Short mmCIF file of C-alpha atoms in Angstrom, two decimals:
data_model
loop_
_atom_site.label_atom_id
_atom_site.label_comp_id
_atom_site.label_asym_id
_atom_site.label_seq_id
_atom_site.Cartn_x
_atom_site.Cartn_y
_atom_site.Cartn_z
CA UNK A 1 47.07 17.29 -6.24
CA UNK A 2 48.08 15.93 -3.10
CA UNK A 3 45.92 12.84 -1.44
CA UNK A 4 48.38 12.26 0.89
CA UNK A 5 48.46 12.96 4.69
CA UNK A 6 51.53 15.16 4.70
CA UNK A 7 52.99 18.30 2.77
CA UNK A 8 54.94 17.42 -0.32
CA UNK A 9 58.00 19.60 -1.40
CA UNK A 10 58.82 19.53 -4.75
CA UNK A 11 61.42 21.71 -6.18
CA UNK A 12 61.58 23.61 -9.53
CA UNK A 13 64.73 24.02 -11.59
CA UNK A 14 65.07 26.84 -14.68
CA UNK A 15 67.73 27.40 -16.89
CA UNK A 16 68.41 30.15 -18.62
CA UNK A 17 70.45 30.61 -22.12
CA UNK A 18 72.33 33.62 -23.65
CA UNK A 19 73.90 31.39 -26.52
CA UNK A 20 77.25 30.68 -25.11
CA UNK A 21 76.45 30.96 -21.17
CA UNK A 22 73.62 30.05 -19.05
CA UNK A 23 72.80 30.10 -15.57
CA UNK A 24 70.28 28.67 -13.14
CA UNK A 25 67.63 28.98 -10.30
CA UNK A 26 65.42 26.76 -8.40
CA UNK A 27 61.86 27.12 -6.61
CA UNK A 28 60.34 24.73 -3.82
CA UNK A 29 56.59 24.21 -3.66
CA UNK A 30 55.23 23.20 -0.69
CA UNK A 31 51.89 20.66 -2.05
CA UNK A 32 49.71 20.78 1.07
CA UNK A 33 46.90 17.94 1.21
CA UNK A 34 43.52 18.04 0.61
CA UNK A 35 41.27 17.20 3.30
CA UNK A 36 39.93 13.77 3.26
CA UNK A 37 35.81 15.34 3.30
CA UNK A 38 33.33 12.60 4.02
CA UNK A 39 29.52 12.89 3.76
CA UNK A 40 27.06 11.04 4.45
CA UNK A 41 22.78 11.40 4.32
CA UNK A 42 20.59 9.76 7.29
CA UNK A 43 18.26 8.09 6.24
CA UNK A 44 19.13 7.53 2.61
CA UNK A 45 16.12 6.96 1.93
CA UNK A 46 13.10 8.85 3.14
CA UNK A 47 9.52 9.43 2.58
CA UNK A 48 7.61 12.40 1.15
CA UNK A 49 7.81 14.96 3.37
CA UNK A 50 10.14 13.69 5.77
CA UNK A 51 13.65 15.27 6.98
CA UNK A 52 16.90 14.30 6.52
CA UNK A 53 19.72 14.95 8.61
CA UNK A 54 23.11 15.65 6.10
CA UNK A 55 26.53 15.10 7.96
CA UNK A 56 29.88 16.19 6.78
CA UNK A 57 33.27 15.67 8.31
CA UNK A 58 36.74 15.93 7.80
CA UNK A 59 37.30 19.54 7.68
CA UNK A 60 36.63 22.64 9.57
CA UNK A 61 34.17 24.69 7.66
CA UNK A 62 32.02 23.39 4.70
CA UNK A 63 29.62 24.89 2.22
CA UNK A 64 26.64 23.20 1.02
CA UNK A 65 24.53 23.02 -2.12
CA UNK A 66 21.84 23.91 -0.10
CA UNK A 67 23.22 27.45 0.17
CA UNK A 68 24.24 26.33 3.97
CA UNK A 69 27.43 27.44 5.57
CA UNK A 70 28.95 25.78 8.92
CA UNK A 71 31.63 25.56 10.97
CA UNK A 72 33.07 22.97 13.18
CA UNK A 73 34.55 19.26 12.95
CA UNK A 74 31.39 18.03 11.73
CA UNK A 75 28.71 19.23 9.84
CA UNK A 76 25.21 18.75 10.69
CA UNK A 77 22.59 20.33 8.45
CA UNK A 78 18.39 18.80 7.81
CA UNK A 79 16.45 18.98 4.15
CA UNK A 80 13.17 18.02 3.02
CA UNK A 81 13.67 17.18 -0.32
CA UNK A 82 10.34 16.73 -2.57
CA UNK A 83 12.68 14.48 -5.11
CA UNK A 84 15.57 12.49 -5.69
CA UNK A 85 19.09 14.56 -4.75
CA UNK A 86 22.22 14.70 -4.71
CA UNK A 87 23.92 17.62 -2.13
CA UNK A 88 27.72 18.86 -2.80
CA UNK A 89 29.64 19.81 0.16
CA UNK A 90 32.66 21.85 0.14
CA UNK A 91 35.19 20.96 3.02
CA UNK A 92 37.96 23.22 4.46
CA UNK A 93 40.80 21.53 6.50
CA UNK A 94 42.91 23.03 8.92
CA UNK A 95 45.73 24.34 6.02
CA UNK A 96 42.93 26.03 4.25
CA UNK A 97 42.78 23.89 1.49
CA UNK A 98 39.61 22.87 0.02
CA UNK A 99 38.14 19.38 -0.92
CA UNK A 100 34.69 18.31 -2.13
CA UNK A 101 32.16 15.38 -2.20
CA UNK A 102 28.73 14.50 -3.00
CA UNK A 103 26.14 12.30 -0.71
CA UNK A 104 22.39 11.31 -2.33
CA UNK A 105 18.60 10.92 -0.67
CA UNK A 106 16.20 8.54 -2.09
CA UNK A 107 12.60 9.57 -1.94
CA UNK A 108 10.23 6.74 -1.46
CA UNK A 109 6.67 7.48 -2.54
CA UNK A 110 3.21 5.88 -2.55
CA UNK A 111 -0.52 7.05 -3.02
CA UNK A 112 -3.88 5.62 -2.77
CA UNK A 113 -7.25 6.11 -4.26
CA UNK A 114 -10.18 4.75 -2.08
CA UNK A 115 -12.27 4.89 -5.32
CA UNK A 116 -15.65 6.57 -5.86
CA UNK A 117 -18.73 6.93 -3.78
CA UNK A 118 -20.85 4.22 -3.76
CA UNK A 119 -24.86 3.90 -3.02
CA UNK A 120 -26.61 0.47 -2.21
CA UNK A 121 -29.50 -0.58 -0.35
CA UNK A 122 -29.98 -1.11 2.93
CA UNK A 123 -28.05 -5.06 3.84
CA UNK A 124 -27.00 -5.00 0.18
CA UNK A 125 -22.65 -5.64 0.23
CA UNK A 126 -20.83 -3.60 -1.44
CA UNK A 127 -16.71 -4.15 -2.81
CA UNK A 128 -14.17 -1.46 -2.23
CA UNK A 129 -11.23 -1.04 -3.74
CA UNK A 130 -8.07 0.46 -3.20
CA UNK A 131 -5.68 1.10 -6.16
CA UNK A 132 -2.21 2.16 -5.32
CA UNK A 133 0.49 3.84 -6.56
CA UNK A 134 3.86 2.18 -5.18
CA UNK A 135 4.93 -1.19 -3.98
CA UNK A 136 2.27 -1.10 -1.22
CA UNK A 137 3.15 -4.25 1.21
CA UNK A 138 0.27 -3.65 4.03
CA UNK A 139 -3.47 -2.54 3.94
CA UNK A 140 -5.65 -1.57 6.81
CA UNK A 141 -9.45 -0.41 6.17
CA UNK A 142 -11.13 0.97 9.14
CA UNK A 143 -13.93 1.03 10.75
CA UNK A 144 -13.85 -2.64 10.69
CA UNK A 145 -17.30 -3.74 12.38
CA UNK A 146 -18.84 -3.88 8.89
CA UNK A 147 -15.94 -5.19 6.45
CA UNK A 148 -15.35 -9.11 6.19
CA UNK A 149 -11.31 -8.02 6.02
CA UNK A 150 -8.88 -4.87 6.60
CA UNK A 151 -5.84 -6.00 5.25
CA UNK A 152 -6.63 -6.47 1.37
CA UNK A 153 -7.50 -3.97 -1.29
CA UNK A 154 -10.64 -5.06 -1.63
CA UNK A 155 -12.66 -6.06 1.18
CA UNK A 156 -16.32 -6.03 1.29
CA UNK A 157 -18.61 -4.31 3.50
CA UNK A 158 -22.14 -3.94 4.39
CA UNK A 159 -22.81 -1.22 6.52
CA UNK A 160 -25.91 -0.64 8.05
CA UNK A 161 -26.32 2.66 7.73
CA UNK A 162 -24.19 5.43 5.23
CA UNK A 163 -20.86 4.82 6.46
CA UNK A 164 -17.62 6.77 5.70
CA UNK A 165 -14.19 4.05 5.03
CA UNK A 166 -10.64 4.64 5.82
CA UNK A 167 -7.68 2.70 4.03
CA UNK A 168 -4.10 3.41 5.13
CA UNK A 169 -0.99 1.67 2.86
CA UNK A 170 2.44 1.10 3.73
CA UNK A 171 5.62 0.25 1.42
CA UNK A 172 8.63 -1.42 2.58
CA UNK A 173 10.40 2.13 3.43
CA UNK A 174 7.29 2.41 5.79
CA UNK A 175 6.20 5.60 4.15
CA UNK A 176 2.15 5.77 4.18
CA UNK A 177 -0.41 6.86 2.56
CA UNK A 178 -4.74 6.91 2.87
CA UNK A 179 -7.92 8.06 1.47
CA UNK A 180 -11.93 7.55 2.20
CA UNK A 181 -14.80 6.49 0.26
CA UNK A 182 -18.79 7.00 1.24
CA UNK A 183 -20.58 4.15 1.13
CA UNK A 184 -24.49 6.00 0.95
CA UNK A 185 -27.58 3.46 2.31
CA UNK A 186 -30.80 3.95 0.59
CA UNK A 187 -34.17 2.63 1.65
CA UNK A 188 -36.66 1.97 -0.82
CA UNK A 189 -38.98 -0.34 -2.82
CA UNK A 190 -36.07 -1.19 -5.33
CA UNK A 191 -33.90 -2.60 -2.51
CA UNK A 192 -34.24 -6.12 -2.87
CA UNK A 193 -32.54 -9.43 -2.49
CA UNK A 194 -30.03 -10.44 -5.44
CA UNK A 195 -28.25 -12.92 -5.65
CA UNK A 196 -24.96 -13.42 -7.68
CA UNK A 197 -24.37 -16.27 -9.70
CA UNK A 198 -20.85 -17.19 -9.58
CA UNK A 199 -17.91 -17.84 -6.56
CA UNK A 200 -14.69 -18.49 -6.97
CA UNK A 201 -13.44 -20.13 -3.76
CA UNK A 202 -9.47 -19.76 -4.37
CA UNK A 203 -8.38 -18.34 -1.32
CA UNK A 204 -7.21 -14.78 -3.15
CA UNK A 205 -9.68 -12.91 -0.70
CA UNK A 206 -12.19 -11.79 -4.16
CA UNK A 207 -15.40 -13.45 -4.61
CA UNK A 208 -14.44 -16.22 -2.16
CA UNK A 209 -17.66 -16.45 -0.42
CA UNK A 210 -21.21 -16.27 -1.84
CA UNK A 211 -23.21 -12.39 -1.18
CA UNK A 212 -26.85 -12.34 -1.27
CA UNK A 213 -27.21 -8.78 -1.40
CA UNK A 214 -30.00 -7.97 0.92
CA UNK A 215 -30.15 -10.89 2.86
CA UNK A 216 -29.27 -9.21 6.20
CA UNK A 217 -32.90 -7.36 5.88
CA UNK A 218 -34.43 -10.85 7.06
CA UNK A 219 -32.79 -12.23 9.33
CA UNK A 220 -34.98 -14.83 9.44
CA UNK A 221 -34.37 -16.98 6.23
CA UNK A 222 -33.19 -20.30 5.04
CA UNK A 223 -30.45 -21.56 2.27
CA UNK A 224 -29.95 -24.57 1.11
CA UNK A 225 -27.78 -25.58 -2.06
CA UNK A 226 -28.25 -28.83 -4.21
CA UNK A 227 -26.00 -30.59 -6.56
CA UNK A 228 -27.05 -31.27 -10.21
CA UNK A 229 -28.59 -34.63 -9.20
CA UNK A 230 -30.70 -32.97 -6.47
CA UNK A 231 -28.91 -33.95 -3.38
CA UNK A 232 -28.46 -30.89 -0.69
CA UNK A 233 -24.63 -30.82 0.11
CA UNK A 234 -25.15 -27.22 1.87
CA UNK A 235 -27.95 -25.56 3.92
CA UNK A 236 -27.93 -23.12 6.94
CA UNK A 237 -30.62 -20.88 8.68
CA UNK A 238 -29.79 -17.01 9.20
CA UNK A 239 -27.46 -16.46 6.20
CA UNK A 240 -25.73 -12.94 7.19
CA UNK A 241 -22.77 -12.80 4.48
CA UNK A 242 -20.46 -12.70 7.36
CA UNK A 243 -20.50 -14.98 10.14
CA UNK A 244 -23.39 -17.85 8.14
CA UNK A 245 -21.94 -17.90 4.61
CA UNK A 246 -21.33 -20.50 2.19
CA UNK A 247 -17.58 -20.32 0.93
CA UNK A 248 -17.95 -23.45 -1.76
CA UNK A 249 -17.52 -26.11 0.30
CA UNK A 250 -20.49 -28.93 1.34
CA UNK A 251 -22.05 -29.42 5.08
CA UNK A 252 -18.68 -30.93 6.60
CA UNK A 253 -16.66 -28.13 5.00
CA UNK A 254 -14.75 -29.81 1.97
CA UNK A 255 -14.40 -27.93 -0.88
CA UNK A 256 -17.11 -28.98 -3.59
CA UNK A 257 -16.19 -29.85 -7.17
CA UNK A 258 -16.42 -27.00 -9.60
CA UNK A 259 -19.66 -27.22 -11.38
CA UNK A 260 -23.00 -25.60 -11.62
CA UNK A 261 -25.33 -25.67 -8.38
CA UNK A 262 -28.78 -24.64 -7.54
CA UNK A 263 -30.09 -22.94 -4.71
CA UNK A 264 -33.60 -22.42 -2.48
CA UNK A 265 -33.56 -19.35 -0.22
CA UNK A 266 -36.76 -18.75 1.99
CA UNK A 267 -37.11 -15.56 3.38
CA UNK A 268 -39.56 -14.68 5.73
CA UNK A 269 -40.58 -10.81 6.23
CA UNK A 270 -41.85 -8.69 9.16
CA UNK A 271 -45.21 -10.02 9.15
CA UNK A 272 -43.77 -14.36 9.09
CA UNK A 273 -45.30 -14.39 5.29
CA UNK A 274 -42.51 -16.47 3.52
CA UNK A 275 -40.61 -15.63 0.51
CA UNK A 276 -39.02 -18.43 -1.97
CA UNK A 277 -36.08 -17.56 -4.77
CA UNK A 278 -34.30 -20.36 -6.45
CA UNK A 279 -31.80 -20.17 -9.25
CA UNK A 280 -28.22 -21.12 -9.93
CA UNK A 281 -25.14 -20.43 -9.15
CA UNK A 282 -21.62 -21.14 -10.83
CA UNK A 283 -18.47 -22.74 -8.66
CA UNK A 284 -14.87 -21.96 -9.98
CA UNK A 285 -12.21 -22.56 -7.85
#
């Protein structure tokens, strides 16, 4: 095989024997070299669906795995491959002689599930939550009037009315992905107020502030939170879960000691008549 630039001549001898006499002949081979074939994919790496552009050069004609054919100093042929590959190209130079190479594509994938339906009452919060397939790197729910985030994979929301959610992912390779989830609103007399008992202010955007599911129906309430000796270290008018929420912390905003707390919240309905509930509830940072 010749990898060189130029022809190599190389010259055959034979000899031939009778027992006693014996003569000779010669043969020259001319080696010509194999064209240098060079192929590259762009991008390497691609998402589902996407096209890559396949380039060849070096020779004058070229023959793909694809099945493609072309002719010219370069080669420029597009794929949508569905999985990993690797394409062979065979390069003709100029003297005819034939050379070959290889050049691979990456596919990059990711999915998401939005996750079931969900039904809650009317200024109950629900939790959604996206689970992904892939390294996803970015998150972005929509619409985002009703979600206290859209950038993690679980943000809450508490729509007002039945509400249909977006999420979109991206991985590094910025291929992207999304799905929906229903969020139904029901109206009726076993929509009320309940409150969860725990919060776990850690700053991993899941169960860092405290929900009282319902809450938003009366706008016109009161909470105040009390320490196990009785003293109020928290207390605001028009809790709303979004804007007026308590994240753990006491009336100046430093974060309160874990520990067990208590809670008053007066609610007052349509007609002013008010409405007390008092329990616990559990910090864990």
């Amino acid at each position: 095989v010749n990898t060189s630039a130029t022809p190599i001549s190389v010259t055959y001898t034979v000899t031939a024997f009778n027992g006693t006499c014996s003569a000779d002949t010669t043969i020259t081979l001319i080696v010509k070299p194999l064209p240098a074939i060079i192929a590259s994919s762009s991008p390497a790496t691609i998402c589902m669906g996407d096209v890559v552009t396949l380039t060849a050069s070096g020779g004058i004609a070229y023959q793909w795995s694809t099945g493609a054919t072309t002719v010219g100093p370069q080669s420029l042929i597009v794929d949508t491959p569905s999985v990993p590959t690797t394409y062979l190209v065979a390069g003709m130079g100029l003297n005819g002689c034939i050379n070959f190479t290889s050049t691979n594509v990456d596919i990059s994938t990711i999915s998401v599930d939005a996750g079931s339906d969900q039904t809650i009452c009317f200024g109950f919060t629900v939790q959604l939550n996206a689970t992904v397939s892939g390294n996803a790197v970015s998150y972005l729910w929509s619409p985002d009037s009703t979600l206290n985030s859209t950038s993690v994979p679980n943000p809450s929301a508490n729509p007002a009315s039945t509400s249909l959610y977006f999420v979109e992912v991206y991985n590094s390779d910025g291929c992207y992905a999304e799905d929906s989830v229903t969020v139904f609103i029901i109206r009726s007399s076993q929509c009320l107020v309940y409150v969860y008992n725990g919060i776990t202010p850690n700053g991993d955007n899941n169960n860092d502030v405290w929900f009282i599911d319902g809450i938003q129906s009366f706008p016109n309430n009161n909470v105040s939170i009390f320490n196990r000796w009785g003293n109020k270290v928290w207390e605001a008018d028009h809790y709303d879960n979004k804007d007026v929420v308590w994240k753990g912390d006491n009336q100046q905003g430093d974060p309160l000691p874990d520990g067990t707390y208590y809670y008053i919240i007066i609610i007052h309905g349509e007609d002013g008549t008010p409405d007390t509930r008092s329990g616990w509830v559990e910090v864990t940072h």
